[in-house]
Amino acid sequence: MEGGGSNAPFYRGSTAALATNPSAANGAQKGDREAAINAEIARVNNLPARSSYAIHRMKVLNKLRHLMSIKRTTSQDEELELLFASLSI
């Protein structure tokens, strides 16, 4: 069975750009994360609909999308990072 996700970093820009414009890094990171979530959703949609793995994975992916779309508290930021780390996407 194929492994899930990738170990690639979410931001692939130069560190100089990060140092001079941190908001650009946040935007690039958000875009990369959204792309990773969308790719994972497409992959999970190809799994059997009644699969407990697919159902759980979609719940987690939808939670990630929700957390990314709102202004987050510190605890929600931590939850978002933990979800990304646990999913390895």
Coordinates of C-alpha atoms in Angstrom, one line a residue:
M1 CA 0.0 0.0 0.0
E2 CA 1.2 3.5 -0.8
G3 CA 2.6 5.7 2.0
G4 CA 0.7 8.8 2.9
G5 CA 2.0 12.3 2.5
S6 CA 5.5 13.5 2.0
N7 CA 8.3 14.7 4.2
A8 CA 8.9 17.8 2.1
P9 CA 8.9 21.1 3.9
F10 CA 5.9 23.3 3.5
Y11 CA 8.0 26.4 2.5
R12 CA 10.5 26.0 -0.2
G13 CA 11.7 29.7 -0.6
S14 CA 15.0 31.1 0.4
T15 CA 15.8 31.9 4.1
A16 CA 16.7 35.4 3.0
A17 CA 13.1 36.0 1.9
L18 CA 12.0 34.7 5.3
A19 CA 14.3 37.1 7.2
T20 CA 13.3 40.2 5.2
N21 CA 9.6 39.5 4.8
P22 CA 8.1 37.1 7.4
S23 CA 4.5 37.7 6.1
A24 CA 5.6 36.4 2.7
A25 CA 6.7 33.2 4.4
N26 CA 3.4 32.8 6.1
G27 CA 1.6 33.3 2.8
A28 CA 3.8 30.8 1.0
Q29 CA 3.5 28.3 3.9
K30 CA -0.3 28.7 3.9
G31 CA -0.5 28.1 0.2
D32 CA 1.7 25.0 0.3
R33 CA -0.3 23.6 3.2
E34 CA -3.6 24.2 1.4
A35 CA -2.2 22.5 -1.7
A36 CA -1.1 19.6 0.5
I37 CA -4.5 19.3 2.1
N38 CA -6.3 19.4 -1.3
A39 CA -3.9 16.7 -2.7
E40 CA -4.6 14.5 0.4
I41 CA -8.3 15.0 0.1
A42 CA -8.2 14.0 -3.6
R43 CA -6.2 10.9 -2.6
V44 CA -8.6 10.0 0.2
N45 CA -11.6 10.4 -2.1
N46 CA -10.2 7.6 -4.2
L47 CA -10.4 5.2 -1.2
P48 CA -13.6 3.1 -0.5
A49 CA -16.3 5.4 0.9
R50 CA -17.0 3.2 3.8
S51 CA -13.4 2.7 4.9
S52 CA -13.0 3.8 8.5
Y53 CA -9.6 5.1 7.7
A54 CA -11.0 7.3 4.9
I55 CA -13.8 8.6 7.1
H56 CA -11.4 9.5 9.9
R57 CA -8.9 11.0 7.5
M58 CA -11.5 13.2 5.9
K59 CA -12.7 14.4 9.4
V60 CA -9.1 15.4 10.2
L61 CA -8.6 17.0 6.8
N62 CA -11.8 19.0 7.2
K63 CA -10.7 20.1 10.7
L64 CA -7.4 21.3 9.2
R65 CA -9.2 23.2 6.5
H66 CA -11.4 24.8 9.1
L67 CA -8.5 25.8 11.3
M68 CA -6.7 27.3 8.4
S69 CA -9.7 29.4 7.4
I70 CA -10.3 31.1 10.7
K71 CA -8.3 33.5 12.9
R72 CA -6.8 31.1 15.4
T73 CA -6.0 31.3 19.1
T74 CA -2.7 30.0 20.4
S75 CA -4.2 26.7 21.3
Q76 CA -5.8 26.3 17.8
D77 CA -2.4 27.1 16.3
E78 CA -0.8 24.3 18.4
E79 CA -3.7 21.9 17.4
L80 CA -3.1 22.8 13.7
E81 CA 0.6 22.1 13.9
L82 CA 0.0 18.8 15.8
L83 CA -2.5 17.7 13.1
F84 CA -0.1 18.4 10.3
A85 CA 2.7 16.6 12.2
S86 CA 0.5 13.5 12.8
L87 CA -0.7 13.4 9.2
S88 CA 2.7 13.7 7.7
I89 CA 1.4 15.8 4.7

